[in-house]
Every structure is written in C-alpha cells, then in structure tokens.
Amino acid sequence: MKVKKKSEIKFNHQSKLALTGVLCLLLSVTGGTSNAAEDQKAVDPAAMTAAHNQWRSKTSVPDLKWSDKLAEASQKWAEHLTQNGCHPGHSGGKYGENVYIAGPATSSDGSTKMQNITAQNVVDAWGNEIKDYDYTDNSCHFVCGHYTQVVWKSTTEVGCGMGTCDDKSQIWVCQYTPAGNMVGEKPY
C-alpha cells in the first residue's frame, strides 16, 4: 500500500462538507479555543470602563481610563484563581483590586451552565456596596471596600480579566492604579 504525501491528498466536495461538519461539531463541543483566549475576549474594555464611570459620576470624581497593562495582570490573576481551586482571593500586588465570583446557573434537571454575566453586573455588585458605606465617619457597616475602590478619586486607570472555572463559575478581576482604599482617607 502506497502512502500518499499530504500534498497528494485530494478531497471531493462531500468529503469537505463532512470534514467541515465534524470540525464545527468539535468546536462547539470543546469551545473551539483555549479558555485563556475566550476569557480575554469575555471582558469588554469599553463596557467595563463605562460601568465604572457610571458609579464614579455619582460622586463627581474623574472618569477612569482602560489600561491594557492592568487588564493583562488581571487576566493572569483570574486564570491563576481558576486553575487553583477557583476560590476568590487577592493577588497582593501593588495595584488596587476587586474580585467577583459568579457561580453557575443550575437548571431544575441539575444541569449547569455559565451565567450570562456582564461588565455592568460585576461593577454594579461592587457599586451596590454603597448601602454599607458611611461617608460621614468613613466606615463600612458590612462590606464596602469594593465600592470605595471603584469610586476612589485618585485612581485613574482600570483593567480587568475573567476566568472560567471547571464548574462553570466565573471569576472577574479588576485592578486599579493608583490603588485606592488608603487607611484614614475618604474615597472622594
């Protein structure tokens, strides 16, 4: 039996259609690309920046600008978290940082899928901590540090990333520079 070289292999039209169908099925089952590539695309820089700036406008602080450098660092941290048990935690780096986790959506039959989480959902979760912040005495009644980082007056840049966990949870990370939440200082 003679083995054909790659350059000698020819496909008829039906073979091409069959291979295309198999490839499409494979891409739909596997997701088609690596999680890192999908995750990087999951964060819309314009939407994420706009969501932050909506909250900032309520306190009359200047708008944030998107930082690719911070987005890259945030993406790396989100991927680290998803590859190490998918537990939210802070990187301990030099930037300000907010972390958000969304569990999977579970159907009545027990199947799970990723929730359709948007940049607005993520930032609103942090912004809604305003209810726990007392500006007069600069204190939190529960959790409000995510909110105060979002609206921190001297912060000028934000960059975010998102990772997907094996159980279809999502971890979103945003990093900020200059960092906010300085002890003894008010955010605005």
mmCIF file of C-alpha atoms in Angstrom, residues 19-188:
data_model
loop_
_atom_site.group_PDB
_atom_site.id
_atom_site.type_symbol
_atom_site.label_atom_id
_atom_site.label_comp_id
_atom_site.label_asym_id
_atom_site.label_seq_id
_atom_site.Cartn_x
_atom_site.Cartn_y
_atom_site.Cartn_z
ATOM 1 C CA LEU A 19 -14.941 17.300 7.499
ATOM 2 C CA THR A 20 -16.390 20.783 7.937
ATOM 3 C CA GLY A 21 -19.348 19.319 9.867
ATOM 4 C CA VAL A 22 -17.039 17.310 12.138
ATOM 5 C CA LEU A 23 -14.866 20.365 12.734
ATOM 6 C CA CYS A 24 -17.901 22.519 13.606
ATOM 7 C CA LEU A 25 -19.193 19.845 15.984
ATOM 8 C CA LEU A 26 -15.763 19.545 17.591
ATOM 9 C CA LEU A 27 -15.518 23.326 18.011
ATOM 10 C CA SER A 28 -18.981 23.541 19.572
ATOM 11 C CA VAL A 29 -18.275 20.687 21.994
ATOM 12 C CA THR A 30 -14.790 21.821 23.002
ATOM 13 C CA GLY A 31 -15.438 25.530 22.863
ATOM 14 C CA GLY A 32 -13.171 25.876 19.867
ATOM 15 C CA THR A 33 -10.409 27.870 21.526
ATOM 16 C CA SER A 34 -8.441 27.808 24.716
ATOM 17 C CA ASN A 35 -10.081 29.167 27.861
ATOM 18 C CA ALA A 36 -7.443 31.891 28.040
ATOM 19 C CA ALA A 37 -8.377 33.191 24.604
ATOM 20 C CA GLU A 38 -12.103 33.065 25.389
ATOM 21 C CA ASP A 39 -11.630 34.628 28.798
ATOM 22 C CA GLN A 40 -9.613 37.518 27.428
ATOM 23 C CA LYS A 41 -12.434 38.265 24.974
ATOM 24 C CA ALA A 42 -15.038 37.975 27.749
ATOM 25 C CA VAL A 43 -14.161 41.375 29.216
ATOM 26 C CA ASP A 44 -15.304 44.240 27.035
ATOM 27 C CA PRO A 45 -12.963 47.141 27.877
ATOM 28 C CA ALA A 46 -15.456 49.818 26.797
ATOM 29 C CA ALA A 47 -18.345 48.279 28.756
ATOM 30 C CA MET A 48 -16.230 47.707 31.861
ATOM 31 C CA THR A 49 -14.847 51.243 31.826
ATOM 32 C CA ALA A 50 -18.316 52.727 31.237
ATOM 33 C CA ALA A 51 -19.773 50.711 34.132
ATOM 34 C CA HIS A 52 -17.068 52.024 36.461
ATOM 35 C CA ASN A 53 -17.543 55.580 35.243
ATOM 36 C CA GLN A 54 -21.308 55.436 35.855
ATOM 37 C CA TRP A 55 -20.622 54.848 39.537
ATOM 38 C CA ARG A 56 -17.838 57.424 39.600
ATOM 39 C CA SER A 57 -20.102 60.077 38.075
ATOM 40 C CA LYS A 58 -22.402 59.785 41.106
ATOM 41 C CA THR A 59 -19.572 61.112 43.278
ATOM 42 C CA SER A 60 -18.246 63.649 40.748
ATOM 43 C CA VAL A 61 -14.806 62.027 40.532
ATOM 44 C CA PRO A 62 -12.924 61.907 37.204
ATOM 45 C CA ASP A 63 -13.520 59.059 34.771
ATOM 46 C CA LEU A 64 -11.207 56.059 34.625
ATOM 47 C CA LYS A 65 -9.297 55.060 31.512
ATOM 48 C CA TRP A 66 -8.696 51.482 30.382
ATOM 49 C CA SER A 67 -5.208 50.054 30.898
ATOM 50 C CA ASP A 68 -4.063 47.088 28.820
ATOM 51 C CA LYS A 69 -1.247 46.548 31.334
ATOM 52 C CA LEU A 70 -3.719 46.220 34.207
ATOM 53 C CA ALA A 71 -6.007 44.052 32.060
ATOM 54 C CA GLU A 72 -3.132 41.660 31.388
ATOM 55 C CA ALA A 73 -2.259 41.443 35.093
ATOM 56 C CA SER A 74 -5.939 40.967 35.987
ATOM 57 C CA GLN A 75 -6.333 38.225 33.382
ATOM 58 C CA LYS A 76 -3.280 36.384 34.708
ATOM 59 C CA TRP A 77 -4.637 36.557 38.253
ATOM 60 C CA ALA A 78 -8.123 35.401 37.166
ATOM 61 C CA GLU A 79 -6.553 32.434 35.358
ATOM 62 C CA HIS A 80 -4.410 31.650 38.413
ATOM 63 C CA LEU A 81 -7.523 31.562 40.591
ATOM 64 C CA THR A 82 -9.438 29.322 38.177
ATOM 65 C CA GLN A 83 -6.522 26.900 37.953
ATOM 66 C CA ASN A 84 -6.091 26.712 41.733
ATOM 67 C CA GLY A 85 -9.469 25.693 43.113
ATOM 68 C CA CYS A 86 -11.490 28.640 41.861
ATOM 69 C CA HIS A 87 -11.547 30.402 45.228
ATOM 70 C CA PRO A 88 -11.672 34.196 45.090
ATOM 71 C CA GLY A 89 -8.676 35.916 46.588
ATOM 72 C CA HIS A 90 -6.470 38.937 46.142
ATOM 73 C CA SER A 91 -3.128 38.855 44.374
ATOM 74 C CA GLY A 92 -1.409 41.043 46.961
ATOM 75 C CA GLY A 93 0.205 43.069 44.203
ATOM 76 C CA LYS A 94 0.886 46.779 44.031
ATOM 77 C CA TYR A 95 -2.441 47.655 42.395
ATOM 78 C CA GLY A 96 -5.871 48.150 43.856
ATOM 79 C CA GLU A 97 -8.010 45.104 43.161
ATOM 80 C CA ASN A 98 -11.610 43.923 43.174
ATOM 81 C CA VAL A 99 -12.583 40.266 42.707
ATOM 82 C CA TYR A 100 -16.063 38.986 41.835
ATOM 83 C CA ILE A 101 -17.263 35.387 41.552
ATOM 84 C CA ALA A 102 -20.458 34.158 39.912
ATOM 85 C CA GLY A 103 -21.495 30.541 40.376
ATOM 86 C CA PRO A 104 -23.022 28.518 37.567
ATOM 87 C CA ALA A 105 -26.719 28.633 36.717
ATOM 88 C CA THR A 106 -28.363 25.345 37.690
ATOM 89 C CA SER A 107 -31.444 24.051 35.878
ATOM 90 C CA SER A 108 -34.236 22.049 37.524
ATOM 91 C CA ASP A 109 -32.792 18.885 35.939
ATOM 92 C CA GLY A 110 -29.492 19.511 37.742
ATOM 93 C CA SER A 111 -27.524 20.570 34.680
ATOM 94 C CA THR A 112 -25.361 23.651 34.937
ATOM 95 C CA LYS A 113 -24.246 26.357 32.567
ATOM 96 C CA MET A 114 -22.353 29.621 32.795
ATOM 97 C CA GLN A 115 -24.426 32.598 33.813
ATOM 98 C CA ASN A 116 -24.633 35.457 31.350
ATOM 99 C CA ILE A 117 -22.702 37.960 33.478
ATOM 100 C CA THR A 118 -21.895 41.370 32.023
ATOM 101 C CA ALA A 119 -19.406 44.043 32.975
ATOM 102 C CA GLN A 120 -22.345 46.074 34.297
ATOM 103 C CA ASN A 121 -23.434 43.192 36.566
ATOM 104 C CA VAL A 122 -19.936 42.918 38.021
ATOM 105 C CA VAL A 123 -19.416 46.620 38.673
ATOM 106 C CA ASP A 124 -22.981 47.067 39.981
ATOM 107 C CA ALA A 125 -22.340 44.311 42.539
ATOM 108 C CA TRP A 126 -19.388 46.315 43.811
ATOM 109 C CA GLY A 127 -21.147 49.665 43.487
ATOM 110 C CA ASN A 128 -24.194 48.466 45.401
ATOM 111 C CA GLU A 129 -21.982 48.207 48.476
ATOM 112 C CA ILE A 130 -22.661 51.950 48.804
ATOM 113 C CA LYS A 131 -25.518 50.949 51.119
ATOM 114 C CA ASP A 132 -22.901 49.778 53.643
ATOM 115 C CA TYR A 133 -20.664 52.842 53.381
ATOM 116 C CA ASP A 134 -20.999 55.791 55.783
ATOM 117 C CA TYR A 135 -19.261 58.789 54.228
ATOM 118 C CA THR A 136 -19.577 60.944 57.361
ATOM 119 C CA ASP A 137 -17.401 58.700 59.501
ATOM 120 C CA ASN A 138 -15.693 56.947 56.537
ATOM 121 C CA SER A 139 -16.680 53.489 57.700
ATOM 122 C CA CYS A 140 -18.250 50.286 56.411
ATOM 123 C CA HIS A 141 -21.235 48.739 58.154
ATOM 124 C CA PHE A 142 -20.619 45.457 56.359
ATOM 125 C CA VAL A 143 -18.580 45.225 53.134
ATOM 126 C CA CYS A 144 -17.885 48.354 51.096
ATOM 127 C CA GLY A 145 -14.219 48.240 50.048
ATOM 128 C CA HIS A 146 -15.090 47.193 46.502
ATOM 129 C CA TYR A 147 -17.352 50.230 46.178
ATOM 130 C CA THR A 148 -14.779 52.636 47.597
ATOM 131 C CA GLN A 149 -12.121 51.298 45.182
ATOM 132 C CA VAL A 150 -14.475 51.824 42.224
ATOM 133 C CA VAL A 151 -15.020 55.492 43.189
ATOM 134 C CA TRP A 152 -11.566 56.282 44.640
ATOM 135 C CA LYS A 153 -10.854 59.826 43.445
ATOM 136 C CA SER A 154 -7.125 59.498 42.741
ATOM 137 C CA THR A 155 -7.487 56.233 40.804
ATOM 138 C CA THR A 156 -7.084 56.940 37.083
ATOM 139 C CA GLU A 157 -6.880 53.547 35.347
ATOM 140 C CA VAL A 158 -8.614 50.178 35.395
ATOM 141 C CA GLY A 159 -8.012 46.875 33.641
ATOM 142 C CA CYS A 160 -9.960 43.648 34.074
ATOM 143 C CA GLY A 161 -9.885 39.946 33.256
ATOM 144 C CA MET A 162 -12.182 36.961 33.638
ATOM 145 C CA GLY A 163 -11.584 33.257 34.103
ATOM 146 C CA THR A 164 -13.944 30.297 33.863
ATOM 147 C CA CYS A 165 -13.830 27.523 36.447
ATOM 148 C CA ASP A 166 -14.364 23.816 35.778
ATOM 149 C CA ASP A 167 -17.812 24.006 37.427
ATOM 150 C CA LYS A 168 -18.794 26.883 35.081
ATOM 151 C CA SER A 169 -18.324 29.558 37.747
ATOM 152 C CA GLN A 170 -16.664 32.779 36.670
ATOM 153 C CA ILE A 171 -14.060 34.864 38.449
ATOM 154 C CA TRP A 172 -13.747 38.504 37.401
ATOM 155 C CA VAL A 173 -10.760 40.590 38.491
ATOM 156 C CA CYS A 174 -10.243 44.331 38.076
ATOM 157 C CA GLN A 175 -7.038 46.085 39.049
ATOM 158 C CA TYR A 176 -6.646 49.821 39.584
ATOM 159 C CA THR A 177 -3.864 52.373 39.641
ATOM 160 C CA PRO A 178 -3.148 54.286 41.726
ATOM 161 C CA ALA A 179 -4.629 51.947 44.306
ATOM 162 C CA GLY A 180 -7.452 53.195 46.481
ATOM 163 C CA ASN A 181 -8.652 52.338 49.974
ATOM 164 C CA MET A 182 -5.873 54.157 51.805
ATOM 165 C CA VAL A 183 -6.391 53.915 55.559
ATOM 166 C CA GLY A 184 -7.711 57.114 57.069
ATOM 167 C CA GLU A 185 -8.599 58.688 53.693
ATOM 168 C CA LYS A 186 -12.031 59.197 52.209
ATOM 169 C CA PRO A 187 -12.576 57.935 48.660
ATOM 170 C CA TYR A 188 -13.835 61.314 47.381
#
